[in-house]
Structures are given as C-alpha cells and as structure tokens.
Amino acid sequence: MADLILELFSEEIPARMQAKAESDLGTALEKALGEAGLNWSKLETASGPRRLTVFMDGLTERSADVKEERKGPKVGAPDKAVEGFLRGAGLSDISQAEVRSDPKKGDFYVAVIETPGRDATDIIAEAVPAIIRGFHWPKSMRWGTGDLRWVRPLQRIVCVLDGKVVPFEVDGISSGDETEGHRVHGRGPFKVTFRKDYESQLSGAGHVKLTRDARREVILAGIEKVCAEAGLEWIEDKGLLEEVVGLAEWPVVVLGDMDPAFLALPPEVIQLSMRTHQKYFAVNDRKTGKLAPNFIVVANIEAADGGKKLAEGNSRVLSARLDDGRFFWEKDKATPLEDMAEKLSTIAFKAELGSLGDKVERVAALAHELAPKVGADPGLAERAARLAKADLVSEMVGEFPELQGVMGRYYALEAGEPAAVADAIRDHYKPQGPSDSVPTDPVGIAVALADKLDTLVGFWAIDEKPSGSKDPFALRRAALGVVRITLANDLRLGFQGILGMSDFEFQNQKGLQISDGPFVGLTKLSLDSLDLLSFFADRLKQHLRDEGQRHDLIDAVFALGEDDLVLITRRVEALGAFLDTEDGANLLAGYKRAANILKAEEKKGDLPADLSVNDALIAKGPAEEKALAKALSDVEAAIEGPLKSEDFTAAMAELAKLRGPVDAFFEAVMVNDEDSAVRANRLALLAKIRGTLHRVADFSRIDG
C-alpha cells in the first residue's frame, strides 16, 4: 500500500471557486483511479488561495490482472459475424478463440481476454494530466504560449507516490516534489516526501494553513479574541466568513477603527460598504447593541507591530469608501421621493407591460383594493406602493443595488412619511429567498402582495411563463412569496377572487387600452386565470413538501378545489396527523377496498344509477351492516360542525369512528349478494363511505 500527494499550485484562485474545485478534483481523481482498478483506504482534499491538494492513503500499488470471457457466434456462423467477433475481442484469427459446447445451443466461440494489471505510477501519470486538461472552472484563462486553460496560471504540480515523484508533464510543467509556502513568511521551496512532512513544513516554516477548516478556526478564534478585548460583538456573516477563508493562507485577525462621524450613515450602508468593497466584518458595541466605529479585517500577513499600520491603512481605504456613501446619502435626501418616483416612467419594466412607472400605478391601485382584505389602511397602502420603487433611481441604490427598499425606507422617514409607509417600502420585496422573512405589518403585506401579483398576472397575460428550469423573471419566487406571506399571516384570501379583482381578466382586443382598474394604461390581453391558479397550487405544494408534508396528502386536499391556502394547509396537516394513527391507516385501507369494488363495478357498467341507501333493506341485514349504516349517518352529521368551523382535527376524530364498523362490515358481509337489491344497497353503502371521506380529502389520491 502507498500514499499519494497531489498538489496543483497556481496564482490566486478566486475564493468563491475554491471549495467546489477542491471537491471536483477529489471526485475526478477518485473516478479515474477507481476505473483503472486501484483501491485506497481514505481520500481527503484541501484548498486555499493558491493550491488544490488531494491525499490518498492506502493506495494499491498495482491494479489487478483482469480476465474476461466474451461469448461469440456459433461455430459455422457466417463469416461477417465471425469477423465482427474477432474485431471486438481484439483477436487476429478464430484459432485464438476457444470452442465450447452447450447441450441445447451447440458449439460456440469464446474469446478469453487477459488484461495484465498496471503499476499505480503509470495509471496516475496518465490520469492526472487528463484531469488537469479537462478540469472545469466557471472562468478560466490561457497564458504564455501554451494551450492549457486554468483558473489562473498554473505554476507547480506536486505528485508524489510513496515518497517518489510520479513523472509526467502538462503544458511544459513537469511534476515534481517541491512546493511553496507563504509569499512573505516562508516561500521555500519545500521538498515533499510524505503527507506528514508536507503538512508540517507548510504549517510551520511555510506559514500556510492548508485546509479551509483550519483557517476558519483561526479566524473565528481571532474574532472572538479582539472583540472580547474591545467590548465588541461580531455581526455574524457566514457568507463573508467563507469568502475570507479563501483569501488568506495565514489568516491574522486585526481590529481597525473608523471615524465615528460615519455612524450617522444608515448602518446597512456602512456594513455593505465594508463587506462588498473591503471584505471587513462589522461589529456592534456590546453595551448599546448598535454599530461600533470599528471593523475587523483578516490579513494574510503577521505584522511586527501587531497590525497597527495595517489597520490604519485599511481605515483610510474604508474612509474613502464611506465618504462616497455620505455624498450619495446627502444628495439623495435632498431629492423628494415623489421626484424620484417620477423618473420611473423613463425606465422600462417589460416592453409589453410598460415602464416601471406603469407598474407602480397598477401596484398602487391593487394595493388599495387589497388593503381591507389584509387589515391595512387603503390610503397608506396606496401611498407606500407609489413610493416603493422610487429609490431605484437614487445614487445610493445605484452604487449598492442590494439596498433597494432599505434606502427607500430611510428616505421616507427623513421626509416624514408614516412608519407603516416607510416599513412597507423596505419590506415589499420580501421574501427574496427561502431564509428571508416575510412582511407582517398590514400595509407592508398589501404592497408586497400587490407587487408580486401584478408581476405574475402581467407576465401570464403576455404569455411569458416559466418553462422547465428557465425562469428569467423569477416568477416562481414571486408566487412562492405570495404563498409564504399568505400562510405566515394567516390571510384568508381566495385566489380566484383576487385574480378576478379590478380588470385582472384582460380582454383579447389588440391595441385597446384599459382605462380603469389597476392595469390602467396596459394593452388588454388574454389571461389564463386557471393556469395561474395551478401555478400557485404548485408553489404551495413545493412549500408544504419543504415543510415535510407528503405530496399525496397535498394532492388529496387540492382535489377538493379549494383555493384558500390557509385552509388547504390546515387540512393537509390534520390529514397527515390522522393517517399517522392506527385508526387513520386502517380506515384508509377500508376506503381503498370500498373504492376498488366500486371502481370494478363502474368498469363493468353494473353500478346502479340510484346509489341511495335503502333503510328498510338495512334493517333486514346483518348486525355489521346495520352498524356501518348507523356509523355513517352519525359521522356525516358529526363532521358538519367541525368542517364549518374549520376544526379539521375534530373532523378527523369523527372519521376515526368509522374504522371499527368498516372493518367489521368487510369481515362479515358479502357485498356481491345474490339478491340484486341487497347488492345494490351494499354498493350504496360503499359509495357513502367514499363520499363521507371525500368531505375531508380525496382519499383515492393517498398512497397506501
């Protein structure tokens, strides 16, 4: 058994690409060596700003000999069949094949192909260059006169098997056993023999933390230390943390200061400027919980003065950035939001749907109509909608698009707008992803729903729907946002009603303009409301599946035709809990049996036209039949109240009472009685079982 070290050393690899490249390299080497017949006990990978590394422990030194038998045609087969067999088996003459006999099929040819094993060194020398040449990077480049494409110029290839170099060449770069350390603290080179000395030299004299985990641990410990000493709290930013893990080979955490005057800026501006431009972490004052005039920078050098000059230099750079932010902030505050909003008419939204200004008019009208349904003031909802997109033309959002809505809120508050209006401006884009929160204030809810519904209805009207994995206008996200807002705020909105509000139904009259309603100014087009409702249904199904609900239960409830998302969700949750009980599972089995009998009769055309139960015949029947008939009548009456009050758990509890009578009926009673009247009456009982359960959900769609 041998150990392999493979290191690909280059100029700086972008931080966002390192983790995937590390994984891809390990997977590619694993696949290539595995297919070549080598085995190993452990494979580990590492990545950093300038290197990708793979370690393979316990690698077999040679692949096994392989003996393969390939069956050929019968003896005496046509020449062309024999020739094809010889070519496929790599034989030059049929005499090289064996003849074997089969008692039933007679004599036939067999080629015995023996492939000797290969040394691991030869396999690796062949595999690695192919992996390097075929490696996929999101972006790659060529350099010099070679043809190789790599993310940045490749400088060294370390490939050592059991202490010896595996010789090969890639685009003029020969494999070797020397690596480099930190550019400043310990460049080396360092001669590599085994993994232990490779790691010890790099982490020691080389000043390189080889793995992402090791660098992350150092950074987090450093952040904790400087914050504890200065009475600060790190504003956790996992995304930035993963980025800086890929920026420094020898991370050193340094605390810097900034001019406290900059704290007059909105904190989001300061944090985003730190994060986007400088890769700094923001911190809060531990006593006040507010942003502190400090920042944390992760350096790639250990300065003799403890990082004092480094911090000062970074502070000057940050000040220049924040000066720009302060200029944008003051300039934007001097421009009323109404003036900004007027410029939206010059910005295209979608050719067929007009400008952003046209969209704002539609959203404002729709928010006004939606407001009473969500408990919001119509005037405030309309006002917020008219101002919600205004900050898109501001200087600050032009510099930091991520702050759209956020800056609008600040500008609204500066202008004296009500807090509900300002918050709705900030929140109307939400939720923008699965981890994002949803609006909870009624005004914000109205504007957020109106904005998303306008987008969905508009794009449906011009037939720009998502197809397959393509969704360039994020319509799935918009619909899922509507679903999440509705459920999180327990909104009792029937979407058929919403889509019918104020000219949502476009007329198919080319060139005719809508003169009233939320779609004023928009050419009338045809809208497939049912298709859009189905789209909402799919997004609700996705949401419920993500919440752990079974797809078949969702389908069973959707089959009832309900469009109240809250009601649908409650039914699904109650149904899932019911079927997890013994009574629920057994009642489902009884339902399936009844439904299958009815389905079979329907196929034969033997199902009576009148499926009403004859009480007189029931009275003459066995006790189990009487018990089932009574239980069905009792349960039908008992579930009316719970269904009306939407207490689906109570409705399920009533259905559970059918379990015993249904089981007993099938155990003791023959449905297909010789008496046609009795048979018809018993089929009617089965239909009543089906109908009663369908009051809650379509049980035919439930697996089991």
XYZ file of C-alpha atoms in Angstrom:
704
model
C 0.000 0.000 0.000
C 1.208 3.514 -0.852
C 0.216 7.118 -0.097
C -0.330 9.752 -2.779
C 0.020 13.543 -2.580
C -1.252 15.627 -5.487
C -0.971 19.412 -5.298
C -1.825 21.845 -8.078
C -0.176 25.164 -7.256
C -1.178 28.330 -9.105
C -1.625 32.045 -8.796
C -4.581 33.198 -6.664
C -7.753 31.136 -7.064
C -10.930 33.220 -6.542
C -12.294 32.460 -3.082
C -15.774 31.573 -4.323
C -14.371 28.823 -6.562
C -12.067 27.043 -4.123
C -14.420 24.728 -2.225
C -16.071 23.340 -5.353
C -12.745 22.963 -7.164
C -11.385 21.029 -4.172
C -14.353 18.681 -4.276
C -14.258 18.334 -8.070
C -10.562 17.445 -8.081
C -11.050 14.760 -5.442
C -14.020 13.316 -7.304
C -12.187 13.302 -10.644
C -9.131 11.527 -9.214
C -11.311 9.041 -7.378
C -13.194 8.227 -10.575
C -10.100 7.920 -12.777
C -8.126 5.678 -10.404
C -11.161 3.617 -9.482
C -11.997 2.904 -13.104
C -8.356 1.897 -13.646
C -8.669 -0.763 -10.944
C -6.911 0.893 -7.996
C -8.233 0.858 -4.445
C -7.452 3.049 -1.429
C -8.466 3.354 2.205
C -9.004 7.122 2.525
C -9.186 10.208 0.314
C -9.028 13.778 1.663
C -8.887 17.148 -0.058
C -7.792 20.680 0.786
C -7.910 24.051 -0.936
C -6.576 27.527 -0.421
C -5.788 30.760 -2.212
C -3.035 29.173 -4.316
C -3.411 25.411 -4.170
C -5.695 22.413 -4.530
C -4.498 19.274 -2.738
C -5.610 15.643 -2.661
C -4.304 12.990 -0.241
C -4.946 9.294 -0.899
C -3.926 6.842 1.819
C -3.554 3.078 1.439
C -3.457 3.151 -2.362
C -2.825 -0.195 -4.030
C 0.485 -0.168 -5.868
C -0.824 -2.076 -8.870
C -4.191 -2.808 -10.399
C -5.292 -6.436 -10.507
C -4.977 -8.654 -13.558
C -8.320 -8.922 -15.339
C -9.572 -11.990 -17.164
C -12.656 -11.503 -19.310
C -14.593 -14.071 -21.326
C -16.512 -12.789 -24.317
C -19.077 -15.092 -25.899
C -19.094 -15.194 -29.693
C -21.186 -16.681 -32.505
C -21.915 -20.351 -33.114
C -19.373 -22.484 -34.870
C -20.226 -22.331 -38.556
C -21.754 -18.844 -38.308
C -21.454 -16.526 -41.347
C -18.035 -15.002 -41.966
C -19.219 -11.443 -41.225
C -20.427 -12.477 -37.763
C -17.080 -14.148 -37.050
C -15.139 -11.125 -38.313
C -17.126 -8.764 -36.079
C -16.490 -11.018 -33.089
C -12.733 -11.063 -33.781
C -12.573 -7.253 -34.069
C -14.480 -6.750 -30.832
C -12.348 -9.247 -28.941
C -9.058 -7.991 -30.389
C -8.184 -11.370 -31.986
C -6.465 -11.769 -35.326
C -7.638 -15.311 -36.104
C -10.533 -17.507 -34.971
C -7.998 -20.139 -33.857
C -7.200 -17.848 -30.926
C -10.732 -18.361 -29.560
C -11.904 -21.357 -27.572
C -14.756 -23.579 -28.685
C -17.281 -24.527 -26.048
C -20.413 -26.600 -26.148
C -23.919 -26.031 -24.904
C -26.259 -29.071 -24.733
C -29.110 -27.022 -26.196
C -27.371 -24.482 -28.444
C -24.408 -26.458 -29.700
C -20.802 -25.303 -30.150
C -19.884 -21.599 -29.965
C -16.747 -19.452 -29.802
C -15.425 -17.786 -26.632
C -12.618 -15.217 -26.509
C -10.618 -15.243 -23.295
C -9.131 -11.760 -22.906
C -6.478 -11.353 -20.269
C -5.504 -7.814 -19.317
C -2.471 -7.581 -17.050
C -2.536 -5.130 -14.143
C -0.664 -1.831 -14.279
C 1.560 -0.055 -11.819
C -0.152 2.754 -9.895
C 2.597 5.114 -11.035
C 1.684 4.574 -14.683
C -2.039 4.919 -14.010
C -1.564 8.179 -12.082
C 0.826 9.581 -14.692
C -1.855 9.026 -17.310
C -4.864 10.143 -15.240
C -3.660 13.415 -13.687
C -2.739 15.245 -16.921
C -6.126 14.271 -18.379
C -7.881 15.579 -15.261
C -5.976 18.875 -15.387
C -6.678 19.428 -19.071
C -10.352 18.586 -18.706
C -10.950 20.391 -15.413
C -13.936 22.750 -15.440
C -13.697 26.231 -13.941
C -16.523 28.810 -14.085
C -13.928 31.088 -15.668
C -10.508 30.081 -16.980
C -7.609 31.608 -18.870
C -4.618 30.808 -21.046
C -1.176 32.312 -20.505
C 2.131 32.330 -22.317
C 2.205 30.246 -25.464
C 0.588 27.081 -24.103
C -2.892 25.706 -24.748
C -3.753 24.772 -21.155
C -6.700 26.620 -19.598
C -6.733 27.058 -15.812
C -8.388 29.498 -13.442
C -5.068 31.326 -13.022
C -1.595 30.445 -14.360
C -0.577 27.008 -13.068
C 2.957 27.116 -11.631
C 3.777 23.786 -9.975
C 2.464 20.242 -9.853
C 3.432 18.104 -6.873
C 2.702 14.428 -7.447
C 4.414 12.058 -5.029
C 3.549 8.385 -4.553
C 5.125 6.720 -1.533
C 7.910 9.324 -1.411
C 8.729 9.190 -5.140
C 7.772 11.589 -7.910
C 5.202 10.328 -10.406
C 6.722 11.688 -13.641
C 4.572 13.440 -16.249
C 4.269 16.820 -17.936
C 1.333 19.160 -18.556
C 1.830 22.045 -20.962
C 5.515 22.349 -20.160
C 5.059 21.970 -16.393
C 6.791 18.847 -15.077
C 5.523 17.099 -11.983
C 7.861 17.219 -9.019
C 8.248 17.045 -5.271
C 8.692 20.743 -4.367
C 6.003 23.105 -3.111
C 5.904 26.719 -1.999
C 4.791 28.302 1.228
C 3.594 31.808 2.131
C 4.880 34.523 -0.218
C 6.247 36.660 2.653
C 6.719 34.443 5.701
C 8.080 31.234 4.203
C 8.162 30.806 0.472
C 10.528 27.872 0.458
C 10.574 25.823 -1.718
C 9.955 22.748 0.427
C 10.767 19.220 -0.675
C 7.874 16.787 -0.222
C 8.174 13.078 0.519
C 5.184 12.045 2.592
C 1.997 13.705 3.818
C 3.328 14.223 7.319
C 6.320 16.303 6.236
C 4.236 18.085 3.569
C 1.779 19.295 6.215
C 4.390 20.026 8.883
C 6.589 22.098 6.555
C 3.703 24.156 5.216
C 2.104 24.790 8.610
C 5.499 25.505 10.160
C 8.176 27.298 8.156
C 5.783 27.711 5.233
C 3.149 29.628 7.236
C 0.232 28.052 5.401
C -2.976 26.795 6.979
C -3.720 24.098 4.461
C -7.430 23.390 4.951
C -10.485 25.601 4.962
C -11.474 24.253 8.365
C -8.105 25.187 9.852
C -8.266 28.736 8.501
C -11.881 29.174 9.604
C -10.980 28.060 13.111
C -8.122 30.588 13.290
C -10.338 33.410 12.012
C -13.184 32.699 14.435
C -10.789 32.456 17.369
C -9.178 35.743 16.339
C -12.533 37.496 16.018
C -13.587 36.266 19.449
C -10.321 37.484 20.969
C -10.291 41.018 19.545
C -13.993 41.501 20.292
C -13.608 40.340 23.893
C -10.694 42.718 24.438
C -12.541 45.716 22.958
C -16.043 45.090 24.349
C -17.495 44.412 20.915
C -19.775 41.816 19.315
C -19.152 40.394 15.872
C -22.095 40.801 13.495
C -22.117 37.251 12.207
C -21.766 36.969 8.438
C -21.285 33.374 7.327
C -21.079 34.251 3.654
C -18.254 36.730 4.193
C -16.545 34.311 6.571
C -16.422 31.637 3.874
C -15.036 34.197 1.435
C -12.190 35.395 3.673
C -11.362 31.757 4.475
C -10.325 31.612 0.829
C -8.373 34.870 0.807
C -5.622 34.285 3.366
C -3.201 31.361 3.612
C -2.041 32.536 7.043
C -5.015 34.459 8.448
C -4.359 37.135 11.059
C -7.319 38.969 12.591
C -6.866 42.709 13.130
C -9.273 45.226 14.699
C -9.444 48.617 12.991
C -11.075 51.952 13.805
C -13.154 54.250 11.653
C -14.252 57.850 12.098
C -17.297 57.788 14.448
C -18.861 60.531 12.300
C -19.650 57.889 9.709
C -22.122 56.299 12.140
C -24.579 58.978 11.019
C -24.987 56.926 7.850
C -27.573 54.123 7.806
C -25.902 51.047 9.318
C -26.747 48.971 6.244
C -24.668 51.344 4.105
C -21.670 51.010 6.404
C -21.924 47.233 6.637
C -22.424 46.741 2.903
C -19.537 49.034 2.064
C -17.312 47.103 4.481
C -18.456 43.768 3.128
C -18.598 44.442 -0.603
C -15.578 46.615 -1.168
C -13.173 45.714 1.624
C -14.212 42.271 2.948
C -14.345 43.667 6.501
C -16.573 42.405 9.286
C -18.778 44.923 11.108
C -19.127 44.909 14.902
C -21.603 46.190 17.452
C -20.879 47.886 20.730
C -21.624 45.238 23.354
C -23.228 47.785 25.724
C -25.510 49.583 23.274
C -26.087 46.820 20.728
C -25.549 49.392 17.974
C -22.910 49.580 15.261
C -19.493 50.475 16.643
C -16.873 52.682 14.898
C -14.689 49.655 14.306
C -14.167 46.893 11.790
C -12.420 43.532 11.646
C -10.067 42.719 8.801
C -8.492 39.325 8.125
C -4.954 39.937 6.897
C -2.656 37.493 5.142
C 0.442 38.674 6.960
C 1.714 38.734 10.519
C 2.967 42.299 11.058
C 5.762 43.092 13.506
C 3.740 45.934 15.075
C 0.758 43.701 15.734
C -1.128 45.042 12.730
C -1.271 48.704 13.792
C -0.131 50.161 10.468
C -2.158 47.607 8.568
C -5.292 48.692 10.462
C -4.537 52.358 9.790
C -4.146 51.707 6.081
C -7.403 49.797 5.923
C -9.123 52.568 7.870
C -8.050 55.144 5.276
C -9.384 52.986 2.462
C -12.693 52.476 4.276
C -12.996 56.199 4.960
C -12.713 56.916 1.252
C -15.495 54.449 0.526
C -17.727 55.809 3.274
C -17.118 59.374 2.087
C -18.682 58.303 -1.203
C -21.582 56.810 0.710
C -22.047 60.010 2.697
C -22.115 62.026 -0.539
C -24.799 59.741 -2.016
C -26.798 59.864 1.231
C -26.867 63.659 1.430
C -27.653 64.065 -2.260
C -30.500 61.544 -2.151
C -32.054 63.113 0.957
C -32.264 66.423 -0.894
C -34.471 64.834 -3.576
C -38.116 64.127 -2.587
C -39.243 60.557 -3.126
C -42.067 61.791 -5.357
C -39.485 63.353 -7.663
C -37.531 60.094 -7.742
C -40.738 58.182 -8.474
C -41.494 60.373 -11.496
C -38.277 59.157 -13.136
C -39.566 55.571 -13.054
C -41.647 56.284 -16.158
C -38.383 56.528 -18.115
C -37.231 53.041 -17.030
C -38.531 50.031 -18.957
C -40.112 47.220 -16.965
C -41.106 44.955 -19.878
C -41.964 46.193 -23.335
C -45.443 44.653 -23.345
C -46.114 45.750 -19.754
C -44.907 49.316 -19.956
C -42.441 51.188 -17.777
C -41.672 50.879 -14.084
C -43.915 53.911 -13.652
C -46.793 51.987 -15.265
C -46.160 49.088 -12.923
C -46.202 51.408 -9.917
C -49.625 52.733 -10.961
C -51.009 49.211 -11.211
C -49.494 48.107 -7.909
C -50.808 51.216 -6.130
C -54.360 50.587 -7.348
C -54.207 46.910 -6.449
C -52.677 47.600 -3.010
C -55.586 49.981 -2.342
C -58.081 47.205 -3.142
C -56.183 44.508 -1.249
C -55.704 46.614 1.879
C -59.115 45.954 3.526
C -58.692 42.229 2.965
C -55.430 42.185 4.959
C -56.407 44.738 7.622
C -54.462 47.665 6.161
C -55.426 51.291 5.635
C -56.115 51.665 1.859
C -54.675 55.176 1.720
C -51.423 54.188 3.408
C -51.122 51.071 1.234
C -51.561 53.097 -1.945
C -49.096 55.753 -0.742
C -46.465 53.140 0.103
C -46.925 51.446 -3.272
C -46.434 54.729 -5.130
C -43.134 55.321 -3.327
C -41.907 51.716 -3.051
C -39.773 51.714 -6.214
C -38.624 55.357 -6.039
C -35.217 54.594 -4.515
C -34.257 52.606 -7.624
C -33.170 55.911 -9.189
C -31.249 57.055 -6.092
C -27.476 57.421 -6.064
C -27.112 55.028 -3.147
C -29.062 52.184 -4.736
C -27.176 52.832 -7.959
C -23.977 52.080 -6.020
C -25.469 49.314 -3.845
C -28.402 47.596 -5.633
C -28.739 45.280 -2.621
C -30.147 48.250 -0.659
C -33.255 48.729 -2.805
C -36.192 49.196 -0.493
C -33.908 49.620 2.511
C -32.814 53.071 1.371
C -36.360 53.932 0.340
C -37.399 53.405 3.954
C -34.717 55.769 5.223
C -35.603 58.435 2.666
C -39.288 58.096 3.554
C -38.602 58.513 7.274
C -36.374 61.524 6.571
C -39.259 63.042 4.600
C -41.725 62.490 7.462
C -43.724 59.636 5.935
C -45.625 57.404 8.408
C -43.591 54.490 9.774
C -46.030 51.999 8.219
C -45.397 53.500 4.780
C -41.612 53.522 5.271
C -41.549 49.919 6.512
C -43.729 48.783 3.603
C -41.248 50.351 1.158
C -38.473 48.296 2.737
C -40.471 45.079 3.007
C -42.360 44.933 -0.267
C -39.595 42.921 -1.982
C -39.738 40.252 0.723
C -39.318 37.330 0.839
C -36.421 37.210 -1.609
C -35.303 33.697 -0.702
C -36.164 30.713 1.485
C -34.352 32.161 4.508
C -35.745 35.682 4.127
C -38.510 36.902 6.434
C -41.965 37.952 5.203
C -43.791 41.231 5.810
C -46.003 41.164 8.895
C -47.358 44.717 9.040
C -50.700 45.014 7.157
C -49.536 47.883 4.916
C -46.364 46.004 4.005
C -48.380 42.858 3.339
C -50.736 44.689 0.971
C -47.909 46.258 -1.044
C -45.805 43.082 -1.156
C -48.764 41.026 -2.374
C -49.798 43.662 -4.902
C -46.279 43.915 -6.322
C -45.921 40.155 -6.748
C -49.444 39.601 -8.053
C -49.016 42.378 -10.614
C -45.818 40.777 -11.874
C -47.389 37.331 -12.094
C -50.609 38.454 -13.758
C -48.741 40.701 -16.176
C -46.323 38.041 -17.341
C -49.130 35.498 -17.587
C -51.065 37.946 -19.738
C -48.190 38.252 -22.227
C -47.546 34.502 -22.086
C -44.055 34.809 -20.567
C -44.346 31.862 -18.200
C -41.542 29.785 -16.668
C -40.650 26.717 -18.679
C -38.597 23.820 -17.384
C -35.716 25.174 -15.345
C -35.888 28.572 -17.034
C -37.440 31.374 -15.026
C -35.680 34.607 -16.065
C -38.212 36.857 -14.354
C -38.230 34.928 -11.039
C -41.953 34.211 -11.294
C -41.678 31.055 -9.200
C -40.065 33.073 -6.426
C -42.829 35.688 -6.691
C -45.581 33.071 -6.409
C -43.819 31.316 -3.537
C -43.532 34.718 -1.863
C -47.296 35.171 -2.141
C -47.801 31.714 -0.634
C -45.428 32.369 2.277
C -46.889 35.807 3.040
C -50.409 34.371 2.982
C -49.640 31.458 5.284
C -47.356 33.320 7.694
C -50.004 35.978 8.262
C -52.973 33.580 8.235
C -54.631 35.531 5.415
C -57.954 34.149 4.260
C -57.605 35.039 0.604
C -59.329 33.056 -2.106
C -57.094 33.473 -5.103
C -59.884 33.065 -7.633
C -61.404 36.166 -6.086
C -58.118 38.049 -6.057
C -57.414 37.270 -9.704
C -60.908 38.499 -10.545
C -60.384 41.889 -8.872
C -60.415 45.058 -10.945
C -59.790 44.034 -14.515
C -57.486 41.111 -13.848
C -59.378 39.476 -16.686
C -57.799 41.013 -19.780
C -59.863 41.146 -22.939
C -58.231 39.835 -26.072
C -58.595 43.065 -28.054
C -55.382 44.170 -29.654
C -54.488 47.830 -29.096
C -57.391 48.585 -26.722
C -56.171 50.322 -23.572
C -57.553 49.719 -20.091
C -58.975 52.956 -18.757
C -59.686 51.967 -15.177
C -58.620 49.466 -12.535
C -55.062 48.503 -11.503
C -53.972 47.731 -15.068
C -54.640 51.218 -16.418
C -52.512 52.004 -19.453
C -51.858 48.339 -20.241
C -52.951 46.868 -23.551
C -55.741 44.382 -22.927
C -54.535 40.835 -23.300
C -55.899 37.396 -22.502
C -55.117 35.920 -19.094
C -55.435 32.227 -18.330
C -56.567 32.526 -14.703
C -56.926 28.794 -14.214
C -53.366 28.231 -15.384
C -52.120 30.887 -12.962
C -54.115 29.296 -10.126
C -52.471 25.988 -10.971
C -49.090 27.722 -10.803
C -49.928 28.964 -7.291
C -51.033 25.459 -6.368
C -47.665 24.058 -7.453
C -45.823 26.625 -5.344
C -47.965 25.746 -2.313
C -47.199 22.074 -2.882
C -43.499 22.888 -3.021
C -43.740 24.889 0.202
C -45.626 22.151 2.022
C -43.197 19.493 0.802
C -40.340 21.629 2.095
C -42.189 21.721 5.412
C -42.233 17.922 5.478
C -45.771 17.207 4.238
C -46.401 14.241 1.942
C -47.083 15.029 -1.715
C -50.009 12.602 -1.897
C -51.792 14.303 1.019
C -51.366 17.664 -0.666
C -52.894 16.252 -3.867
C -55.749 14.701 -1.886
C -56.708 18.070 -0.405
C -56.158 20.039 -3.610
C -58.586 17.734 -5.385
C -61.418 19.346 -3.389
C -60.989 22.528 -5.461
C -60.259 24.786 -2.506
C -58.199 27.942 -3.234
C -57.852 29.272 0.319
C -54.177 28.495 1.027
C -54.547 28.631 4.792
C -57.496 26.247 4.684
C -55.648 23.859 2.393
C -52.629 23.832 4.694
C -54.730 23.118 7.775
C -56.458 20.225 6.046
C -53.142 18.736 4.921
C -51.646 18.984 8.422
C -54.704 17.433 10.065
C -54.904 14.678 7.442
C -51.225 13.822 7.920
C -51.630 13.579 11.684
C -54.745 11.399 11.281
C -53.131 8.943 8.875
C -50.194 8.541 11.239
C -52.590 6.934 13.735
C -53.648 3.289 13.652
C -57.300 4.279 13.098
C -56.325 6.515 10.187
C -54.179 3.886 8.494
C -56.833 1.180 8.853
C -59.649 3.465 7.702
C -57.602 4.310 4.607
C -57.283 0.568 3.906
C -61.056 0.173 4.280
C -61.645 3.129 1.987
C -59.333 1.653 -0.655
C -61.227 -1.641 -0.508
C -64.575 0.091 -0.907
C -63.301 2.336 -3.699
C -61.770 -0.600 -5.590
C -65.045 -2.538 -5.502
C -66.939 0.497 -6.768
C -64.328 1.103 -9.483
C -64.588 -2.501 -10.655
C -68.378 -2.251 -10.829
C -68.161 1.023 -12.726
C -65.859 -0.573 -15.322
C -68.339 -3.403 -15.816
C -71.181 -0.917 -16.073
C -73.016 -2.735 -13.294
C -73.164 0.144 -10.795
C -76.823 1.055 -10.092
C -77.926 4.519 -11.191
C -79.507 5.124 -7.786
C -76.872 4.788 -5.048
C -79.077 5.941 -2.189
C -79.200 3.634 0.832
C -82.491 1.777 1.455
C -83.021 1.779 5.213
C -85.627 -0.973 5.005
C -83.112 -3.357 3.432
C -80.507 -2.343 6.017
C -82.925 -3.274 8.784
C -83.141 -6.820 7.401
C -79.380 -7.195 7.038
C -76.742 -8.491 9.456
C -75.673 -6.529 12.528
C -72.409 -5.361 10.946
C -74.293 -3.789 8.036
C -76.653 -2.013 10.399
C -73.716 -0.781 12.481
C -71.931 0.639 9.434
C -75.065 2.393 8.164
C -75.658 3.973 11.577
C -71.992 4.973 11.957
C -72.012 6.635 8.536
C -75.146 8.620 9.356
C -73.762 9.645 12.727
C -70.384 10.679 11.328
C -71.935 12.580 8.417
C -73.881 14.658 10.907
C -70.996 14.951 13.363
C -68.450 16.340 10.884
C -70.689 19.190 9.727
C -69.817 21.392 12.714
C -66.041 20.826 12.674
C -65.853 21.341 8.888
C -67.843 24.540 9.139
C -65.638 25.854 11.958
C -62.511 24.579 10.140
C -61.569 22.321 13.035
C -60.133 19.597 10.843
C -58.550 17.741 13.731
C -62.014 17.284 15.239
C -63.375 16.215 11.836
C -60.660 13.575 11.587
C -61.531 12.361 15.075
C -65.101 11.797 13.896
C -63.910 9.925 10.812
C -61.843 7.676 13.072
C -65.129 6.327 14.474
C -65.762 4.650 11.113
C -62.696 2.451 11.386
C -64.316 -0.299 13.502
C -67.654 -0.515 11.620
C -65.892 -0.526 8.227
C -63.508 -3.311 9.303
C -66.361 -5.376 10.748
C -68.501 -4.898 7.634
C -65.845 -6.218 5.277
C -65.089 -9.071 7.636
C -68.675 -10.316 7.923
C -70.660 -9.072 4.926
C -70.585 -10.199 1.282
C -71.122 -7.118 -0.924
C -71.977 -9.055 -4.094
C -75.076 -10.733 -2.693
C -77.194 -12.963 -4.949
C -80.141 -10.655 -4.322
C -79.620 -7.730 -6.747
C -81.440 -5.276 -4.473
C -79.268 -6.201 -1.475
C -76.168 -5.986 -3.644
C -77.153 -2.537 -4.913
C -77.836 -1.361 -1.370
C -74.449 -2.548 -0.162
C -72.737 -0.790 -3.072
C -74.608 2.330 -1.982
C -73.092 1.891 1.495
C -69.635 1.718 -0.046
C -70.390 4.868 -2.053
C -71.436 6.529 1.181
C -68.092 5.583 2.776
C -66.322 7.168 -0.188
C -68.496 10.270 -0.158
C -68.153 10.822 3.578
C -64.355 10.644 3.488
C -64.263 12.889 0.429
C -65.798 15.655 2.540
C -62.330 15.998 4.066
C -59.999 14.930 1.244
C -59.906 12.785 -1.873
C -58.630 9.594 -0.243
C -58.188 7.967 -3.669
C -55.083 10.119 -4.139
C -53.429 8.924 -0.945
C -50.737 6.268 -1.188
C -51.177 3.131 0.865
